[in-house]
Tab-separated table of C-alpha atoms in Angstrom:
chain	number	residue	atom	x	y	z
A	30	MET	CA	-6.771	-13.287	-13.665
A	31	ILE	CA	-3.999	-10.830	-12.728
A	32	ILE	CA	-0.690	-12.605	-12.070
A	33	MET	CA	1.721	-10.528	-10.012
A	34	CYS	CA	5.374	-10.900	-9.039
A	35	ASP	CA	8.208	-8.861	-7.577
A	36	SER	CA	11.510	-8.155	-9.273
A	37	THR	CA	13.359	-11.026	-7.592
A	38	CYS	CA	11.763	-13.201	-10.312
A	39	ASP	CA	14.671	-12.056	-12.543
A	40	LEU	CA	12.548	-12.074	-15.698
A	41	SER	CA	13.056	-9.429	-18.352
A	42	LEU	CA	10.787	-6.432	-18.751
A	43	ALA	CA	9.942	-7.629	-22.277
A	44	PHE	CA	8.891	-11.052	-20.919
A	45	LEU	CA	6.722	-9.457	-18.228
A	46	GLU	CA	5.028	-7.059	-20.656
A	47	GLU	CA	4.450	-9.652	-23.385
A	48	ARG	CA	2.758	-12.003	-20.939
A	49	ASP	CA	0.829	-9.340	-19.015
A	50	LEU	CA	2.501	-9.964	-15.665
A	51	HIS	CA	2.262	-7.161	-13.111
A	52	LEU	CA	5.596	-6.255	-11.530
A	53	PHE	CA	6.244	-4.905	-8.034
A	54	PRO	CA	9.835	-3.606	-8.300
A	55	ALA	CA	12.237	-3.613	-5.379
A	56	LEU	CA	14.335	-0.472	-4.965
A	57	ILE	CA	18.074	-0.473	-5.699
A	58	THR	CA	20.301	2.316	-4.357
A	59	LEU	CA	23.651	3.128	-5.961
A	60	GLY	CA	25.316	6.018	-4.177
A	61	GLU	CA	22.788	8.832	-4.052
A	62	LYS	CA	20.534	7.486	-6.775
A	63	GLU	CA	17.571	5.129	-6.372
A	64	TYR	CA	16.275	2.837	-9.120
A	65	ARG	CA	13.217	0.649	-9.554
A	66	ASP	CA	14.548	-2.831	-10.232
A	67	ILE	CA	13.986	-4.078	-13.818
A	68	LEU	CA	12.133	-0.865	-14.770
A	69	ASP	CA	14.985	1.632	-14.270
A	70	ILE	CA	18.106	-0.507	-14.049
A	71	ASP	CA	19.380	-3.613	-15.792
A	72	THR	CA	21.702	-6.375	-14.707
A	73	SER	CA	24.755	-5.026	-16.574
A	74	LYS	CA	24.815	-1.857	-14.453
A	75	ILE	CA	24.586	-3.882	-11.255
A	76	TYR	CA	27.294	-6.291	-12.423
A	77	ASN	CA	29.637	-3.381	-13.220
A	78	THR	CA	28.946	-1.828	-9.823
A	79	ILE	CA	29.781	-5.082	-8.044
A	80	LYS	CA	32.957	-5.492	-10.155
A	81	ASN	CA	34.062	-2.122	-8.796
A	82	GLY	CA	33.641	-3.407	-5.232
A	83	ILE	CA	30.546	-1.344	-4.471
A	84	HIS	CA	27.759	-3.087	-2.559
A	85	PRO	CA	24.377	-1.828	-3.847
A	86	LYS	CA	21.613	-1.420	-1.294
A	87	THR	CA	18.149	-2.879	-1.740
A	88	ALA	CA	14.777	-2.032	-0.260
A	89	GLN	CA	11.690	-4.212	-0.461
A	90	VAL	CA	8.448	-3.247	-2.175
A	91	ALA	CA	6.514	-0.595	-0.236
A	92	VAL	CA	3.191	-1.548	1.362
A	93	ALA	CA	1.512	1.279	-0.560
A	94	ASP	CA	2.460	-0.309	-3.883
A	95	PHE	CA	0.727	-3.542	-2.909
A	96	TYR	CA	-2.249	-1.734	-1.422
A	97	LEU	CA	-2.938	0.373	-4.507
A	98	LYS	CA	-2.737	-2.569	-6.923
A	99	PHE	CA	-4.781	-4.902	-4.710
A	100	LYS	CA	-7.408	-2.187	-4.249
A	101	GLN	CA	-7.614	-1.642	-8.023
A	102	ILE	CA	-8.187	-5.377	-8.541
A	103	ALA	CA	-10.881	-5.383	-5.859
A	104	LYS	CA	-12.670	-2.314	-7.273
A	105	GLU	CA	-12.685	-3.789	-10.767
A	106	LYS	CA	-13.937	-7.130	-9.388
A	107	GLU	CA	-10.973	-8.943	-10.904
A	108	GLU	CA	-9.072	-11.912	-9.468
A	109	GLY	CA	-5.368	-11.932	-8.705
A	110	ILE	CA	-2.471	-13.977	-7.404
A	111	TYR	CA	0.854	-12.596	-6.206
A	112	ILE	CA	3.884	-14.921	-6.044
A	113	SER	CA	6.330	-13.434	-3.552
A	114	VAL	CA	10.030	-13.860	-2.925
A	115	SER	CA	10.660	-16.201	0.008
A	116	SER	CA	9.633	-14.856	3.405
A	117	GLY	CA	12.923	-16.308	4.666
A	118	LEU	CA	14.882	-13.876	2.484
A	119	SER	CA	12.752	-10.735	2.645
A	120	GLY	CA	9.862	-9.096	4.481
A	121	THR	CA	8.075	-8.588	1.147
A	122	TYR	CA	5.617	-11.471	1.661
A	123	ASN	CA	4.444	-10.160	5.034
A	124	THR	CA	4.173	-6.639	3.624
A	125	ALA	CA	1.878	-7.945	0.874
A	126	LEU	CA	-0.279	-9.724	3.467
A	127	MET	CA	-0.604	-6.458	5.423
A	128	ALA	CA	-1.746	-4.648	2.292
A	129	LEU	CA	-4.247	-7.383	1.428
A	130	LYS	CA	-5.682	-7.272	4.952
A	131	ALA	CA	-6.220	-3.512	4.610
A	132	VAL	CA	-7.967	-3.959	1.254
A	133	LYS	CA	-10.211	-6.686	2.694
A	134	GLU	CA	-11.456	-4.214	5.288
A	135	GLU	CA	-12.884	-2.145	2.410
A	136	PHE	CA	-13.669	-4.952	-0.043
A	137	SER	CA	-14.530	-8.093	1.903
A	138	GLU	CA	-15.141	-10.113	-1.278
A	139	VAL	CA	-11.722	-9.405	-2.812
A	140	LYS	CA	-10.311	-12.430	-4.632
A	141	ILE	CA	-6.543	-12.192	-4.270
A	142	THR	CA	-4.132	-14.815	-2.974
A	143	VAL	CA	-0.561	-14.211	-1.825
A	144	ILE	CA	1.922	-17.073	-2.181
A	145	ASP	CA	5.203	-17.419	-0.300
A	146	SER	CA	7.370	-18.988	-3.015
A	147	ARG	CA	10.031	-20.037	-0.492
A	148	THR	CA	12.535	-19.318	-3.250
A	149	ALA	CA	13.855	-16.506	-5.452
A	150	SER	CA	15.241	-15.781	-8.902
A	151	ILE	CA	14.821	-18.591	-11.421
A	152	GLY	CA	12.700	-20.614	-8.973
A	153	ILE	CA	10.012	-17.935	-9.121
A	154	GLY	CA	10.444	-17.856	-12.891
A	155	VAL	CA	9.553	-21.555	-13.031
A	156	MET	CA	6.460	-20.995	-10.877
A	157	LEU	CA	5.326	-18.060	-13.001
A	158	SER	CA	5.743	-20.104	-16.191
A	159	GLU	CA	3.269	-22.676	-14.888
A	160	ALA	CA	0.891	-20.003	-13.592
A	161	LEU	CA	0.836	-18.437	-17.068
A	162	GLU	CA	0.077	-21.784	-18.685
A	163	MET	CA	-2.778	-22.355	-16.249
A	164	ARG	CA	-4.221	-18.891	-16.897
A	165	ALA	CA	-4.070	-19.535	-20.648
A	166	ALA	CA	-5.964	-22.782	-20.047
A	167	ASN	CA	-8.684	-20.851	-18.132
A	168	ARG	CA	-7.953	-22.572	-14.848
A	169	SER	CA	-9.610	-21.037	-11.777
A	170	LEU	CA	-7.898	-18.888	-9.147
A	171	GLY	CA	-8.330	-21.739	-6.673
A	172	GLU	CA	-6.641	-24.204	-9.012
A	173	VAL	CA	-3.727	-21.861	-9.702
A	174	THR	CA	-3.352	-21.103	-5.985
A	175	ASN	CA	-3.275	-24.796	-5.087
A	176	ARG	CA	-0.686	-25.506	-7.769
A	177	MET	CA	1.536	-22.598	-6.707
A	178	GLU	CA	1.378	-23.669	-3.050
A	179	PHE	CA	2.291	-27.215	-4.074
A	180	MET	CA	5.204	-25.949	-6.173
A	181	ALA	CA	6.437	-23.718	-3.354
A	182	ASN	CA	6.555	-26.765	-1.074
A	183	ASN	CA	8.365	-28.937	-3.632
A	184	LEU	CA	10.605	-26.588	-5.597
A	185	VAL	CA	14.341	-27.084	-5.133
A	186	THR	CA	16.696	-24.224	-6.021
A	187	LEU	CA	20.385	-25.132	-6.162
A	188	PHE	CA	23.157	-22.671	-6.877
A	189	THR	CA	26.864	-22.134	-6.611
A	190	LEU	CA	28.881	-18.956	-6.168
A	191	SER	CA	32.358	-17.851	-7.212
A	192	ASP	CA	32.883	-15.212	-4.528
A	193	LEU	CA	31.900	-16.459	-1.086
A	194	ASN	CA	33.313	-13.318	0.538
A	195	TRP	CA	30.649	-11.228	-1.212
A	196	VAL	CA	27.879	-13.386	0.248
A	197	ALA	CA	29.490	-13.205	3.694
A	198	LYS	CA	29.271	-9.396	3.516
A	199	GLY	CA	25.514	-9.760	3.327
A	200	GLY	CA	25.443	-12.141	6.287
A	201	ARG	CA	24.172	-15.161	4.314
A	202	ILE	CA	27.167	-17.280	5.381
A	203	SER	CA	29.883	-16.749	8.014
A	204	LYS	CA	33.083	-14.873	7.173
A	205	THR	CA	35.111	-17.837	8.421
A	206	ALA	CA	33.346	-20.243	6.047
A	207	ALA	CA	33.847	-17.792	3.170
A	208	THR	CA	37.569	-17.400	3.865
A	209	ILE	CA	38.194	-21.144	4.116
A	210	GLY	CA	36.184	-21.779	0.956
A	211	SER	CA	38.089	-19.164	-1.022
A	212	VAL	CA	41.516	-20.422	0.108
A	213	LEU	CA	40.667	-24.030	-0.794
A	214	GLN	CA	38.979	-22.945	-4.071
A	215	ILE	CA	35.752	-24.598	-2.986
A	216	ASN	CA	32.594	-24.085	-5.007
A	217	PRO	CA	29.774	-25.003	-2.642
A	218	VAL	CA	26.453	-26.409	-3.747
A	219	MET	CA	23.923	-24.281	-1.910
A	220	GLU	CA	20.188	-24.764	-1.552
A	221	LEU	CA	17.304	-22.576	-0.482
A	222	ILE	CA	15.638	-24.599	2.280
A	223	ASN	CA	12.550	-22.984	3.812
A	224	GLY	CA	13.840	-19.728	2.420
A	225	LYS	CA	17.257	-20.039	4.065
A	226	VAL	CA	20.591	-20.490	2.275
A	227	VAL	CA	22.170	-23.824	3.268
A	228	ILE	CA	25.471	-25.286	2.005
A	229	THR	CA	24.664	-28.901	1.100
A	230	GLU	CA	27.962	-29.965	-0.510
A	231	LYS	CA	31.482	-28.598	-0.924
A	232	ILE	CA	33.185	-29.315	-4.254
A	233	ARG	CA	36.485	-28.116	-5.701
A	234	GLY	CA	36.246	-26.818	-9.256
A	235	LYS	CA	33.489	-25.086	-11.230
A	236	LYS	CA	33.081	-27.874	-13.773
A	237	LYS	CA	32.659	-30.485	-11.063
A	238	VAL	CA	30.062	-28.422	-9.216
A	239	MET	CA	28.108	-27.888	-12.449
A	240	ASN	CA	28.067	-31.620	-13.079
A	241	ARG	CA	27.063	-32.310	-9.487
A	242	MET	CA	24.025	-30.030	-9.684
A	243	ILE	CA	22.907	-31.841	-12.841
A	244	GLU	CA	23.448	-35.208	-11.115
A	245	VAL	CA	21.239	-34.092	-8.228
A	246	ILE	CA	18.378	-33.307	-10.622
A	247	LYS	CA	18.778	-36.658	-12.371
A	248	GLU	CA	18.703	-38.398	-8.993
A	249	LYS	CA	15.924	-36.454	-7.288
A	250	ALA	CA	13.623	-34.720	-9.783
A	251	ASP	CA	10.200	-36.322	-10.189
A	252	GLN	CA	8.786	-36.820	-13.699
A	253	ILE	CA	11.388	-34.491	-15.163
A	254	GLU	CA	9.972	-34.957	-18.670
A	255	LYS	CA	6.857	-33.036	-17.547
A	256	GLN	CA	8.711	-30.214	-15.861
A	257	ILE	CA	9.759	-26.726	-16.847
A	258	ILE	CA	13.077	-26.197	-15.063
A	259	GLY	CA	15.107	-23.048	-14.531
A	260	VAL	CA	18.755	-22.245	-15.251
A	261	ALA	CA	20.339	-18.975	-14.095
A	262	TYR	CA	23.728	-17.278	-14.254
A	263	SER	CA	25.235	-13.940	-13.291
A	264	GLU	CA	27.596	-11.800	-15.388
A	265	ASP	CA	29.451	-14.601	-17.226
A	266	ILE	CA	27.042	-15.439	-20.059
A	267	GLU	CA	29.486	-17.864	-21.678
A	268	LYS	CA	29.655	-19.905	-18.488
A	269	GLY	CA	25.867	-19.673	-18.292
A	270	LYS	CA	25.515	-20.997	-21.850
A	271	GLU	CA	27.980	-23.781	-21.085
A	272	PHE	CA	25.908	-24.814	-18.076
A	273	LEU	CA	22.694	-24.604	-20.109
A	274	ALA	CA	24.191	-26.829	-22.825
A	275	GLU	CA	25.163	-29.433	-20.220
A	276	VAL	CA	21.662	-29.359	-18.730
A	277	GLU	CA	20.024	-29.706	-22.161
A	278	SER	CA	22.269	-32.619	-23.122
A	279	GLN	CA	21.649	-34.584	-19.927
A	280	ILE	CA	18.111	-33.696	-18.824
A	281	ALA	CA	15.021	-34.251	-20.990
A	282	SER	CA	12.717	-31.677	-19.412
A	283	ARG	CA	9.608	-30.175	-21.059
A	284	GLY	CA	11.205	-26.750	-21.175
A	285	ILE	CA	13.859	-24.494	-19.641
A	286	VAL	CA	13.659	-20.915	-18.379
A	287	PHE	CA	17.168	-19.473	-18.917
A	288	ARG	CA	17.833	-16.088	-17.330
A	289	PRO	CA	20.599	-13.919	-15.877
A	290	VAL	CA	20.387	-13.307	-12.148
A	291	GLY	CA	18.805	-9.891	-11.729
A	292	ALA	CA	19.758	-6.819	-9.744
A	293	SER	CA	18.064	-7.677	-6.437
A	294	VAL	CA	19.559	-11.168	-6.239
A	295	ALA	CA	22.982	-10.253	-7.670
A	296	THR	CA	23.288	-7.553	-5.006
A	297	HIS	CA	23.362	-10.323	-2.389
A	298	ALA	CA	24.875	-13.226	-4.363
A	299	GLY	CA	27.601	-11.365	-6.262
A	300	LEU	CA	29.044	-12.462	-9.598
A	301	GLY	CA	29.792	-15.900	-11.003
A	302	THR	CA	26.556	-17.463	-9.819
A	303	LEU	CA	25.089	-20.533	-11.512
A	304	GLY	CA	21.707	-21.855	-10.435
A	305	ILE	CA	19.084	-24.430	-11.307
A	306	ALA	CA	15.511	-25.007	-10.127
A	307	TYR	CA	13.352	-28.130	-10.343
A	308	LEU	CA	10.514	-29.947	-8.554
A	309	LYS	CA	11.402	-32.844	-6.295
A	310	LYS	CA	7.755	-33.887	-6.571
A	311	TYR	CA	5.843	-32.959	-9.691
A	312	SER	CA	2.258	-33.665	-8.637
A	313	LYS	CA	0.211	-34.885	-5.678
């Protein structure tokens, strides 16, 4: 089974290659130069660009990239599943569906499913971790698809940002809300709900907001001891490690995926991000 993802998964190239995951990279533009996310550019370059006040531009995966890979899978009579960034954040999911429809016109028996993750970044990393485990256990495409759809419907991704003005530039929140938040030194708890960024709580102080996100998991996560959860950070690795240590000391999960926020997501979220992903319901 071919497991596919796009570069909003924020996993390292080494991780992807070691586990035989196929990557569809988004395109990142800095000035006159274009890069394939993860393949040609790493997070440090993006972080430095943002520090200098430059807003990188992103472009979603081209339909031709999906078409060529899906067609190859069909011709070789393989099976595949693609876990996409949320359709509420990008047109990537619908582009993949267009490509799959075109391939089905040539290969009606193609066995490929496309999943709208309804999340991004470390949330997709959590989903991919389970998909890999299921593939290793020789679970069927149907079983993996059902599990990924269930996870997409039950995955909660919480995050907080240091620079609300950067997010306002991208239109994710209003400029008024960003200005007020910055003046009052508010660190909001934000959640991806149906692929949309929603401020769920407003808390003053980074330490307090970190503790609040952990409290939410302890209150709302189902069967946390069975879960692989995700922890993400951008630019400030020491703050990321501090958050990870707090999570490990307070939450007895089965495992943790710990990753820096990648280029595609950092372009929109800016620096100083901390995030966590978990399932509000673990199984049916």
